[in-house]
PDB file of C-alpha atoms in Angstrom:
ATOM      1  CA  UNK A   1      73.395  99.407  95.939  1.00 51.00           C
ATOM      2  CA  UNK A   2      71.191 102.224  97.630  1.00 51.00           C
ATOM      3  CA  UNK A   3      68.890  99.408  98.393  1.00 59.00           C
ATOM      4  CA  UNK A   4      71.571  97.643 100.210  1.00 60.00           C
ATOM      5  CA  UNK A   5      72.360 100.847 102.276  1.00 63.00           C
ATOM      6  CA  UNK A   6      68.667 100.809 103.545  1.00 68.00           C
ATOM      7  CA  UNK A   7      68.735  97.480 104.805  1.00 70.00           C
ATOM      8  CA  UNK A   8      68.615  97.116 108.114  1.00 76.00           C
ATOM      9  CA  UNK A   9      69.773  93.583 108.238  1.00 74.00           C
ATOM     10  CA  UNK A  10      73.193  95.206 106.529  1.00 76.00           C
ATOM     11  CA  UNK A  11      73.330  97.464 110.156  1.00 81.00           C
ATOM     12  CA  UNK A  12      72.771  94.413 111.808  1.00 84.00           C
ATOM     13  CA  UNK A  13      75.407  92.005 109.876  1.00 82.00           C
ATOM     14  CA  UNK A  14      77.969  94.608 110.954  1.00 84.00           C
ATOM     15  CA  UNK A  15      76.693  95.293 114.503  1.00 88.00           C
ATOM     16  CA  UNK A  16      77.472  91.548 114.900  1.00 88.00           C
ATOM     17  CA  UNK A  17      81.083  91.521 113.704  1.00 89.00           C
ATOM     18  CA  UNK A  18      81.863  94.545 115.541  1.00 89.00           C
ATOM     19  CA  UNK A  19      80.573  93.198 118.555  1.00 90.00           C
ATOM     20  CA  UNK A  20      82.705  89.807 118.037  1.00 89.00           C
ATOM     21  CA  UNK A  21      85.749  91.935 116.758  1.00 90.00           C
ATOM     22  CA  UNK A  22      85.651  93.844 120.531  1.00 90.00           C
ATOM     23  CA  UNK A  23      85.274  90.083 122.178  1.00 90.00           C
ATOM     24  CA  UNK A  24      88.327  88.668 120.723  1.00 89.00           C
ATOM     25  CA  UNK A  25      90.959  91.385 120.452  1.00 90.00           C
ATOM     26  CA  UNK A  26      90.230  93.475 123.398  1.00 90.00           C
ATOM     27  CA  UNK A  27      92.160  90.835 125.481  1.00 90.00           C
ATOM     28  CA  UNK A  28      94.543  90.860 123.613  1.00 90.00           C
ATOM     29  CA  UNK A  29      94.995  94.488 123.800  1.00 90.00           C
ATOM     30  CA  UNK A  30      94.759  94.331 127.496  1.00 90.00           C
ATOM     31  CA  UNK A  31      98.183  92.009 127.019  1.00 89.00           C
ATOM     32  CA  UNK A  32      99.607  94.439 124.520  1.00 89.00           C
ATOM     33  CA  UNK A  33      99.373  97.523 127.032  1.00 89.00           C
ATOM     34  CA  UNK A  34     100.533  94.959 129.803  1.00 89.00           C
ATOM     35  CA  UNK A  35     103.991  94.035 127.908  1.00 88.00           C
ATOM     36  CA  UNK A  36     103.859  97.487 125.873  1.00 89.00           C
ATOM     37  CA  UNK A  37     104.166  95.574 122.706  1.00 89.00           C
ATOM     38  CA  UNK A  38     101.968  96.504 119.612  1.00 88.00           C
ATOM     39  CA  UNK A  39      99.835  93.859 117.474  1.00 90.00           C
ATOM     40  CA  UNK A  40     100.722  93.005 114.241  1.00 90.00           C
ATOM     41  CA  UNK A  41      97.744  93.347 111.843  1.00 90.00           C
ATOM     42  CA  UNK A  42      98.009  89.895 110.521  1.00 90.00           C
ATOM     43  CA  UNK A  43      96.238  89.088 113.516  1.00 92.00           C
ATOM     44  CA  UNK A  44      93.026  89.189 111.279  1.00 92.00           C
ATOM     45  CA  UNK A  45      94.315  85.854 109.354  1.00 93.00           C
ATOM     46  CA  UNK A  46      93.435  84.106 113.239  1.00 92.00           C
ATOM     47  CA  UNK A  47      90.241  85.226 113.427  1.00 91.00           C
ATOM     48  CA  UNK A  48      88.476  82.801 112.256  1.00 88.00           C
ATOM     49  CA  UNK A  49      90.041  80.247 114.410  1.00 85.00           C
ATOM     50  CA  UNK A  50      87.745  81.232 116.681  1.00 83.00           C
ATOM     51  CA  UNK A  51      84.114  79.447 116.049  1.00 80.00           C
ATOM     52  CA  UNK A  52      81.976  82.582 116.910  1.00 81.00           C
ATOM     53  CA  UNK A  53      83.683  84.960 115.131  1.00 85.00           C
ATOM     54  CA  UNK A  54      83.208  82.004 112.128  1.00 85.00           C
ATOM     55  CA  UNK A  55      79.872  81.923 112.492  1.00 84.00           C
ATOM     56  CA  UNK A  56      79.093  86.141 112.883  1.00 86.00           C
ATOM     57  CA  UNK A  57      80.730  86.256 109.446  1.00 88.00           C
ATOM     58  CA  UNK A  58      78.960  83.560 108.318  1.00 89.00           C
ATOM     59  CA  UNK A  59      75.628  84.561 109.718  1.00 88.00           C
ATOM     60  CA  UNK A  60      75.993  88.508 108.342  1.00 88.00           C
ATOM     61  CA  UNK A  61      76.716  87.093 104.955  1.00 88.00           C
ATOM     62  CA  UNK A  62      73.243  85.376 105.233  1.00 87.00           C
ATOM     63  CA  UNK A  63      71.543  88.320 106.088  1.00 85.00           C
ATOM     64  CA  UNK A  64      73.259  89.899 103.369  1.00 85.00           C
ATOM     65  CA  UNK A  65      72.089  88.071 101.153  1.00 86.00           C
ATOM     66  CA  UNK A  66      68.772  87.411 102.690  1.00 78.00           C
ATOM     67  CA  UNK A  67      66.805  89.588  99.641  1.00 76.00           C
ATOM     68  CA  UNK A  68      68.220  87.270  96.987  1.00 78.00           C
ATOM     69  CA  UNK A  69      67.026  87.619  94.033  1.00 74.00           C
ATOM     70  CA  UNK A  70      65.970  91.186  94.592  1.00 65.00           C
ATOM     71  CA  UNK A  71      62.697  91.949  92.804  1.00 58.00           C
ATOM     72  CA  UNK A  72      61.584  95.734  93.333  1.00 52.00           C
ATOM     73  CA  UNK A  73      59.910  97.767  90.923  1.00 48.00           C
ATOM     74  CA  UNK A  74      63.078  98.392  88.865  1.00 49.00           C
ATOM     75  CA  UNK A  75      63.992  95.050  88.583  1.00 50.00           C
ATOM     76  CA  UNK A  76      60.868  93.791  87.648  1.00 49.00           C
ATOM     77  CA  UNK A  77      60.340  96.806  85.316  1.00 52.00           C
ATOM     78  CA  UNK A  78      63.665  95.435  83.664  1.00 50.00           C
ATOM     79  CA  UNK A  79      62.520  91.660  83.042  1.00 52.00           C
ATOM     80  CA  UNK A  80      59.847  93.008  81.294  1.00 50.00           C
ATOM     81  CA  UNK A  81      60.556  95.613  79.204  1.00 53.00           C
ATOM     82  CA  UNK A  82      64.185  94.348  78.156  1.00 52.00           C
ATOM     83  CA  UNK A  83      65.342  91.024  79.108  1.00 59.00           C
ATOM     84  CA  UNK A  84      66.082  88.639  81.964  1.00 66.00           C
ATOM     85  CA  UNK A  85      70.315  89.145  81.096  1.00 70.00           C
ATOM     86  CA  UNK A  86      70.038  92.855  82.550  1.00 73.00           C
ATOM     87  CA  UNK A  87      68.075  91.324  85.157  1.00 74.00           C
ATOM     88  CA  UNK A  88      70.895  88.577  85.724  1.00 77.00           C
ATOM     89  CA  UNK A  89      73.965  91.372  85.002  1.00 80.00           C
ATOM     90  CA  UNK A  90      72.293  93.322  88.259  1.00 79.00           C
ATOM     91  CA  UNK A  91      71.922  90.285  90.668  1.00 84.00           C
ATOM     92  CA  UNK A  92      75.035  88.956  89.410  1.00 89.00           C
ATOM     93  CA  UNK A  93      76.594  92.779  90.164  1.00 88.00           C
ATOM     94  CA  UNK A  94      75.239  92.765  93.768  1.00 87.00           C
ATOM     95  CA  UNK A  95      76.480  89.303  94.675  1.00 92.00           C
ATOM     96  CA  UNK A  96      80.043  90.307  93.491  1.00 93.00           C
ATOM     97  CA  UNK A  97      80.400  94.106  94.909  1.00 90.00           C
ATOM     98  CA  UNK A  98      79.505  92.593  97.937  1.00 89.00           C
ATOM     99  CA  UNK A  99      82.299  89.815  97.790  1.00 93.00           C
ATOM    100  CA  UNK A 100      84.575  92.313  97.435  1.00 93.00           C
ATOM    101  CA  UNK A 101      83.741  94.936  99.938  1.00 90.00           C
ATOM    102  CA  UNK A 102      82.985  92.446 103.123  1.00 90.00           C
ATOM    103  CA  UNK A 103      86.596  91.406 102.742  1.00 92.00           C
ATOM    104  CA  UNK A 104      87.818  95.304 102.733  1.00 92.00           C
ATOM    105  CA  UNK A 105      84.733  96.016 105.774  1.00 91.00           C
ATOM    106  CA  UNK A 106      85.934  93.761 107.671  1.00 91.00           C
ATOM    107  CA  UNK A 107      89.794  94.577 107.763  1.00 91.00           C
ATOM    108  CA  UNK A 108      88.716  98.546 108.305  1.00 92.00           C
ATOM    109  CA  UNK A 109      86.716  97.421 111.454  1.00 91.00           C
ATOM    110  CA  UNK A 110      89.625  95.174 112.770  1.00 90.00           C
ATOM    111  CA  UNK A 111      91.971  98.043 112.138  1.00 89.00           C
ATOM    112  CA  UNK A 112      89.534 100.088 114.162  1.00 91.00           C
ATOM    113  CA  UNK A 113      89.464  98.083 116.849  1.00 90.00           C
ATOM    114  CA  UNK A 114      92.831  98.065 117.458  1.00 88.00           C
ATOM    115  CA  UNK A 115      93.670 101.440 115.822  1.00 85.00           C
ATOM    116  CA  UNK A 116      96.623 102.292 118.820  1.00 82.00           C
ATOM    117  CA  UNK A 117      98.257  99.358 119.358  1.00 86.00           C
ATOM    118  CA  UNK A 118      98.077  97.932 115.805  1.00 86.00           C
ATOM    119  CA  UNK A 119     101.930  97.785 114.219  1.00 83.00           C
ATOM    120  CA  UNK A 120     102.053  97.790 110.722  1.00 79.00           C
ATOM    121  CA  UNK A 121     105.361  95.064 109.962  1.00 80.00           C
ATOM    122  CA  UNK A 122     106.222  92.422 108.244  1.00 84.00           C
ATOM    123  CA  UNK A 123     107.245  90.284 111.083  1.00 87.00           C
ATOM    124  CA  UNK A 124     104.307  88.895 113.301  1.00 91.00           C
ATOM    125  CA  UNK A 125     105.857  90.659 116.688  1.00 86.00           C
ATOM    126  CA  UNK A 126     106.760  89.635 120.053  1.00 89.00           C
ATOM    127  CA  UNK A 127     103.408  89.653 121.157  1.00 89.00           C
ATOM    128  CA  UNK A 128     101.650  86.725 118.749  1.00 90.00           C
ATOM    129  CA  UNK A 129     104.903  84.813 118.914  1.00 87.00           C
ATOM    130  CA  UNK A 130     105.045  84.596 122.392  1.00 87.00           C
ATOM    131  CA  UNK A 131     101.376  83.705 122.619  1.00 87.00           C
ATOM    132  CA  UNK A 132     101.728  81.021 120.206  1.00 85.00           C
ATOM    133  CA  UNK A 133     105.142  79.455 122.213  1.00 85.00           C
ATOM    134  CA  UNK A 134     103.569  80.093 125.186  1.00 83.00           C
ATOM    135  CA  UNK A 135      99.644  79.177 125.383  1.00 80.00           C
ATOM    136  CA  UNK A 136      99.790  79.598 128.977  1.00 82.00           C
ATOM    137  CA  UNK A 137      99.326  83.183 127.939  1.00 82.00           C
ATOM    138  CA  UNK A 138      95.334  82.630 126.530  1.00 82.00           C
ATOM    139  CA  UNK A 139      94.513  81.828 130.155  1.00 83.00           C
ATOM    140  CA  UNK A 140      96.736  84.676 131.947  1.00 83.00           C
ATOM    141  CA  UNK A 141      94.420  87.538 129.913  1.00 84.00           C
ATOM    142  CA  UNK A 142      91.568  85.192 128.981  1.00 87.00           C
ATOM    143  CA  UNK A 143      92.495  85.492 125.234  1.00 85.00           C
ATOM    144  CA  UNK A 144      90.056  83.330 123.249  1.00 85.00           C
ATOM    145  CA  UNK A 145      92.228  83.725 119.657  1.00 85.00           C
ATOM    146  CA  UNK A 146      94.955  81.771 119.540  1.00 83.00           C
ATOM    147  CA  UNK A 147      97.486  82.408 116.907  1.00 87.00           C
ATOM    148  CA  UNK A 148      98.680  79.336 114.692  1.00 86.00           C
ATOM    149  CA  UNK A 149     102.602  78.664 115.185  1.00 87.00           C
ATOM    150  CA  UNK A 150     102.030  76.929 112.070  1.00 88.00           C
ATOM    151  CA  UNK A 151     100.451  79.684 109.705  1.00 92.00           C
ATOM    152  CA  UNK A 152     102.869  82.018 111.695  1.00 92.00           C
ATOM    153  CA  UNK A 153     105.922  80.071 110.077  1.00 90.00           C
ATOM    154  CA  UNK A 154     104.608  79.280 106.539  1.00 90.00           C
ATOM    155  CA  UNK A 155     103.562  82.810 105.863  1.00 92.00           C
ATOM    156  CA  UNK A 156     104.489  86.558 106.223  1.00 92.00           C
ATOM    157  CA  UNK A 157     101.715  88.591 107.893  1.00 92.00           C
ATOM    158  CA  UNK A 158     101.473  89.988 104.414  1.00 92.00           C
ATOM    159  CA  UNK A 159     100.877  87.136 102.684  1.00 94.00           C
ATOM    160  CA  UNK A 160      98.573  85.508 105.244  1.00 94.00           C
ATOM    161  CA  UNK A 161      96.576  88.763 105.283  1.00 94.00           C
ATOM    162  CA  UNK A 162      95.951  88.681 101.511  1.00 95.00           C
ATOM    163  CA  UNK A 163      95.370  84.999 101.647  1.00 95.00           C
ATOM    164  CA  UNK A 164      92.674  85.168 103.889  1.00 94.00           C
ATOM    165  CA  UNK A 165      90.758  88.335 102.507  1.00 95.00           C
ATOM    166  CA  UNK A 166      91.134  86.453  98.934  1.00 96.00           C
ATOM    167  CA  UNK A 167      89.503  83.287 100.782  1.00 95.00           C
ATOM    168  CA  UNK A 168      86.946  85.598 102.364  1.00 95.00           C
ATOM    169  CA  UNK A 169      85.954  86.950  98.896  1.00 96.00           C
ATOM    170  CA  UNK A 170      85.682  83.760  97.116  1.00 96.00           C
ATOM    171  CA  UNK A 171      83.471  81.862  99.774  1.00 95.00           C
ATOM    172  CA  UNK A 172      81.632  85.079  99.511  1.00 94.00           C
ATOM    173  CA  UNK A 173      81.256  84.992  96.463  1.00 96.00           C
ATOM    174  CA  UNK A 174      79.864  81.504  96.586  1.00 96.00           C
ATOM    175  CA  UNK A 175      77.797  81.939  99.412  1.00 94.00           C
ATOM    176  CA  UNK A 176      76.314  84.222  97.189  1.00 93.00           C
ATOM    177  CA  UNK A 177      75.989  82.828  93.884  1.00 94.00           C
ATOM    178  CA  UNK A 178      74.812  79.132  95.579  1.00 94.00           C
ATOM    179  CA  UNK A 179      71.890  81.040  97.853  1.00 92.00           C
ATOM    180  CA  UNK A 180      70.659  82.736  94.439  1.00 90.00           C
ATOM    181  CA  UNK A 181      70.930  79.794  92.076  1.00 90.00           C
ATOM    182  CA  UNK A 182      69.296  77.520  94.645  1.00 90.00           C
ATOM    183  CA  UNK A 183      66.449  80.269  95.179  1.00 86.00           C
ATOM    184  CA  UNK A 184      65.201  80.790  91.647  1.00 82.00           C
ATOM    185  CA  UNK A 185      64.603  76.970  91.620  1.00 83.00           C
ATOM    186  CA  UNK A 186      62.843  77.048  94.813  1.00 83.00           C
ATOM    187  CA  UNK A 187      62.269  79.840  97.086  1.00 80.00           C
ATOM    188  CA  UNK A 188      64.094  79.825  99.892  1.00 85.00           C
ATOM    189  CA  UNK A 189      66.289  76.459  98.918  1.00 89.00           C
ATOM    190  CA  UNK A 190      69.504  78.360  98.242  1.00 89.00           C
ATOM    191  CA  UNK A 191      68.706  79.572 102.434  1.00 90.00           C
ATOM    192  CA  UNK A 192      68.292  75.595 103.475  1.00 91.00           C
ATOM    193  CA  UNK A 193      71.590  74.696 101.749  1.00 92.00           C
ATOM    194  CA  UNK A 194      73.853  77.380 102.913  1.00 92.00           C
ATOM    195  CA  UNK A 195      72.677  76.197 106.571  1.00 90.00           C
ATOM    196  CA  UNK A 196      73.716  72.870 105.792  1.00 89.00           C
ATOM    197  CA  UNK A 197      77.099  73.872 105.129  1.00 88.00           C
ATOM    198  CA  UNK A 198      76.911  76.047 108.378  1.00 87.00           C
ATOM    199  CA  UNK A 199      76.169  72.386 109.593  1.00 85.00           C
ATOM    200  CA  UNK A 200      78.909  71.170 108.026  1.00 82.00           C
ATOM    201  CA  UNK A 201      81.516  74.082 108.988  1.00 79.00           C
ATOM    202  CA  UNK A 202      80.217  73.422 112.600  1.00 77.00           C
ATOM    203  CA  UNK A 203      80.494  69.731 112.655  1.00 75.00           C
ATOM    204  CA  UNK A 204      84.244  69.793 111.928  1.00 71.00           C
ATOM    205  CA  UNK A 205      84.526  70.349 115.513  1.00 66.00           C
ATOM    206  CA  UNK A 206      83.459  66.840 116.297  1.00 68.00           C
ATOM    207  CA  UNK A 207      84.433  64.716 113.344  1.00 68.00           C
ATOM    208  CA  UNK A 208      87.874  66.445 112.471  1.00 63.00           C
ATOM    209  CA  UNK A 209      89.415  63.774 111.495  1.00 60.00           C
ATOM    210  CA  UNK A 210      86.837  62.858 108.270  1.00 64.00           C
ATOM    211  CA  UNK A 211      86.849  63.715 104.591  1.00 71.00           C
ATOM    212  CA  UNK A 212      83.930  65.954 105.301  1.00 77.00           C
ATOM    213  CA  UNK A 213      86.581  68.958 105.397  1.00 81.00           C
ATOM    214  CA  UNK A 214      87.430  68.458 102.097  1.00 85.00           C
ATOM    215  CA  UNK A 215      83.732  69.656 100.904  1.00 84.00           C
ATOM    216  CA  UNK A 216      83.253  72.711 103.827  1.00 85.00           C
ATOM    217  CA  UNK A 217      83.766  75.851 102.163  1.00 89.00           C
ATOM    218  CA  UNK A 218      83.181  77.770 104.861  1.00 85.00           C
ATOM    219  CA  UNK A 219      85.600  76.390 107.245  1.00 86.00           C
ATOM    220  CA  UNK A 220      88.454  77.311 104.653  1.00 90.00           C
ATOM    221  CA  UNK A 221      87.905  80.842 106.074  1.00 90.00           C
ATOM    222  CA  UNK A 222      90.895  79.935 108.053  1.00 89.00           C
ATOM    223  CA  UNK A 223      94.293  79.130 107.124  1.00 91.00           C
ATOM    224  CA  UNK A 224      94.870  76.526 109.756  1.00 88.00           C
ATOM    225  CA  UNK A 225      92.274  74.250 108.012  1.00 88.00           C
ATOM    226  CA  UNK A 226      94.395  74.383 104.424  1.00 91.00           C
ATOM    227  CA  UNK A 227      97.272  72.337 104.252  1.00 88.00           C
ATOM    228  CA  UNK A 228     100.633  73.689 105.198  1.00 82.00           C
ATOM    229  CA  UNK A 229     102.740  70.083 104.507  1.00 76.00           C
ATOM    230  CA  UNK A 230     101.905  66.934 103.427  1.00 72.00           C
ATOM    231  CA  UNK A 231     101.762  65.523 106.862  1.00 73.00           C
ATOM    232  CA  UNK A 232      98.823  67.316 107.642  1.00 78.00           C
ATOM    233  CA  UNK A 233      96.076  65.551 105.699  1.00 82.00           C
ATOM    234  CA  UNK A 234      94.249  68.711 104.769  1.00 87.00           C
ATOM    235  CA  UNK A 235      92.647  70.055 101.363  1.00 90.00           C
ATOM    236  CA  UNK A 236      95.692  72.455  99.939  1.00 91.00           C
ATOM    237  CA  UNK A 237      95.735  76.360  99.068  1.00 93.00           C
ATOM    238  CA  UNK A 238      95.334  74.820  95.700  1.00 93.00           C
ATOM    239  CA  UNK A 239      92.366  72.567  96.109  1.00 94.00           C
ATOM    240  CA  UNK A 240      90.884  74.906  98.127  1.00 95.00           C
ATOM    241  CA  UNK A 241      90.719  77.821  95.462  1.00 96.00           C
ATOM    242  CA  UNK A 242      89.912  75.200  92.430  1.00 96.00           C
ATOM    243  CA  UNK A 243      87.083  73.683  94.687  1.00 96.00           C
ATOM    244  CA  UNK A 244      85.412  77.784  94.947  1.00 96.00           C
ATOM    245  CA  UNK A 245      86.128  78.939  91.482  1.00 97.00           C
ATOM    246  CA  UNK A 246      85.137  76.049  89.769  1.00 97.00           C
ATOM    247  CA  UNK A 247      81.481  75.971  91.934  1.00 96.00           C
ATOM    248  CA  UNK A 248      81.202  79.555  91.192  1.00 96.00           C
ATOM    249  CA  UNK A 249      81.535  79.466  87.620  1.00 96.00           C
ATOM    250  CA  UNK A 250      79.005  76.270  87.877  1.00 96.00           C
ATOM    251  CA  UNK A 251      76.520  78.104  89.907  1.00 94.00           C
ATOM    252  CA  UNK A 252      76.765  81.179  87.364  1.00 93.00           C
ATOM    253  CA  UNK A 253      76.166  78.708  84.447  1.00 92.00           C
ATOM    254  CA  UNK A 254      73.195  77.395  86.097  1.00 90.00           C
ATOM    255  CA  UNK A 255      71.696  80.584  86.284  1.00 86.00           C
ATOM    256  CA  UNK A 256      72.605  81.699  83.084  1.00 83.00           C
ATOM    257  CA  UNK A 257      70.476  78.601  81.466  1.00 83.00           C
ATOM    258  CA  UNK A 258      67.714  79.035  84.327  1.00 80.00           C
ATOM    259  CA  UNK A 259      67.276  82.580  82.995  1.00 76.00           C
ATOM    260  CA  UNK A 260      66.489  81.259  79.218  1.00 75.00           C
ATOM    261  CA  UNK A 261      63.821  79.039  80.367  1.00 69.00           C
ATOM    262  CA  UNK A 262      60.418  81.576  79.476  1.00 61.00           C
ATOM    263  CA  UNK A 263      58.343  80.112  82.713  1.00 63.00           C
ATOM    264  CA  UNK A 264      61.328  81.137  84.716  1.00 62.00           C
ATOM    265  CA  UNK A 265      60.144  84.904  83.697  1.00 60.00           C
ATOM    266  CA  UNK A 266      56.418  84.207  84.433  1.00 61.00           C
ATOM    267  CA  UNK A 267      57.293  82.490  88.046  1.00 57.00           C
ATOM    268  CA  UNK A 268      59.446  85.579  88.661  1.00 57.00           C
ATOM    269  CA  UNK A 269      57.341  88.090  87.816  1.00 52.00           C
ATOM    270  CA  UNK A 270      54.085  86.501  89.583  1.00 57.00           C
ATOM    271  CA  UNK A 271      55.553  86.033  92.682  1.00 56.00           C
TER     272      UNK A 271
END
């Protein structure tokens, strides 16, 4: 982990959230001061309704996992003189304390951002309700995220909050595992993929209408692409989290039976 605190494409990954963090809520501050009404701090579960903020999460968790598999001195010291499962326990280890800190980094920056005004309820508040009734509103103060009246009556705050950092951790999780399983085939495969499903996340915005939403992990980031009835003719909550966990545990297997192959610890070490 000190290794990940002297990356500078960590800095960066952050830098870029923080930047889109200050985009979308200060508006909607500006409307909060206006009608001296806080913001309710499930406010984070509408985020990612907004494409840009989708893809600065998406993009820092690729340079967060740009140095996939790691191979320093240590590591390769480690493949060596013990065994390519202490190896595969530390990459593993990485991939999965970062899964559950982005989640937790990037609720502490949105709190941040609206440290003042934010109102810690369990009711969304006057101010996303009346947004959501009244869209007029997103033009008024050139507010660019637009809360879901849909999400906002299916869940509490609370439980859309915890929803969506769950979500967060498990496509993290398989951003993660997919990039490394896909790179100790071929270097720099598990990269190509992930874009694709950047592709894929993206081009929901022209075809929404198609099955392909029911294989875009990263689009699930945000509740108002998981079913809330059966009208809607979305993947559910349920699909959703089977689809992750199952390709996560798949992805981990993979690696596990990569790591027993003995040219596996040759190509590792040689490159």
């Amino acid at each position: 982990m000190l290794d990940l605190l002297k990356n500078p494409l960590l800095y960066m990954g952050l830098l870029l959230i923080s930047l889109n963090l200050v985009s979308l809520l200060t508006p909607l501050k500006a409307a909060a001061t206006y009608f001296d009404l806080g913001i309710s701090m499930g406010v984070i579960v509408f985020l990612f309704n907004e494409k840009l903020m989708s893809l600065a999460v998406m993009t820092c968790l690729l340079l967060l996992y740009a140095n996939l598999p790691f191979k320093n001195d240590l590591q390769l010291s480690l493949i060596v003189r013990s065994s390519t499962s202490t190896w595969f326990v530390a990459q593993i280890g990485y991939v999965f304390l970062l899964s559950i800190g982005y989640p937790i980094i990037l609720l502490l920056l949105s709190g941040l951002v609206l440290w003042q005004q934010v109102e810690l309820t369990h009711e969304w508040g006057k101010l996303l309700g009346s947004i959501a009734y009244y869209p007029s509103l997103l033009e008024e103060f050139s507010i660019f995220l637009y809360p879901s009246n849909g999400v906002m009556t299916t869940y509490t705050p609370l439980e859309a909050i915890l929803f969506t950092l769950t979500l967060l951790m498990l496509v993290s999780l398989f951003a993660g595992v997919l990039i490394l399983t896909f790179n100790l085939i071929y270097s720099g495969l598990g990269f190509a993929i992930y874009a694709v499903l950047m592709f894929v996340e993206f081009s929901l915005m022209f075809f929404p209408g198609y099955a392909i939403k029911y294989f875009s992990p990263l689009s699930w980031l945000s509740l108002e692409r998981i079913s809330l009835s059966f009208m809607d003719n979305l993947p559910s909550m349920t699909y959703v989290v089977t689809f992750l966990v199952v390709s996560i545990i798949t992805c981990l297997l993979a690696i596990f039976f990569l790591l027993k192959s003995s040219r596996f610890r040759e190509r590792v070490i040689n490159e």
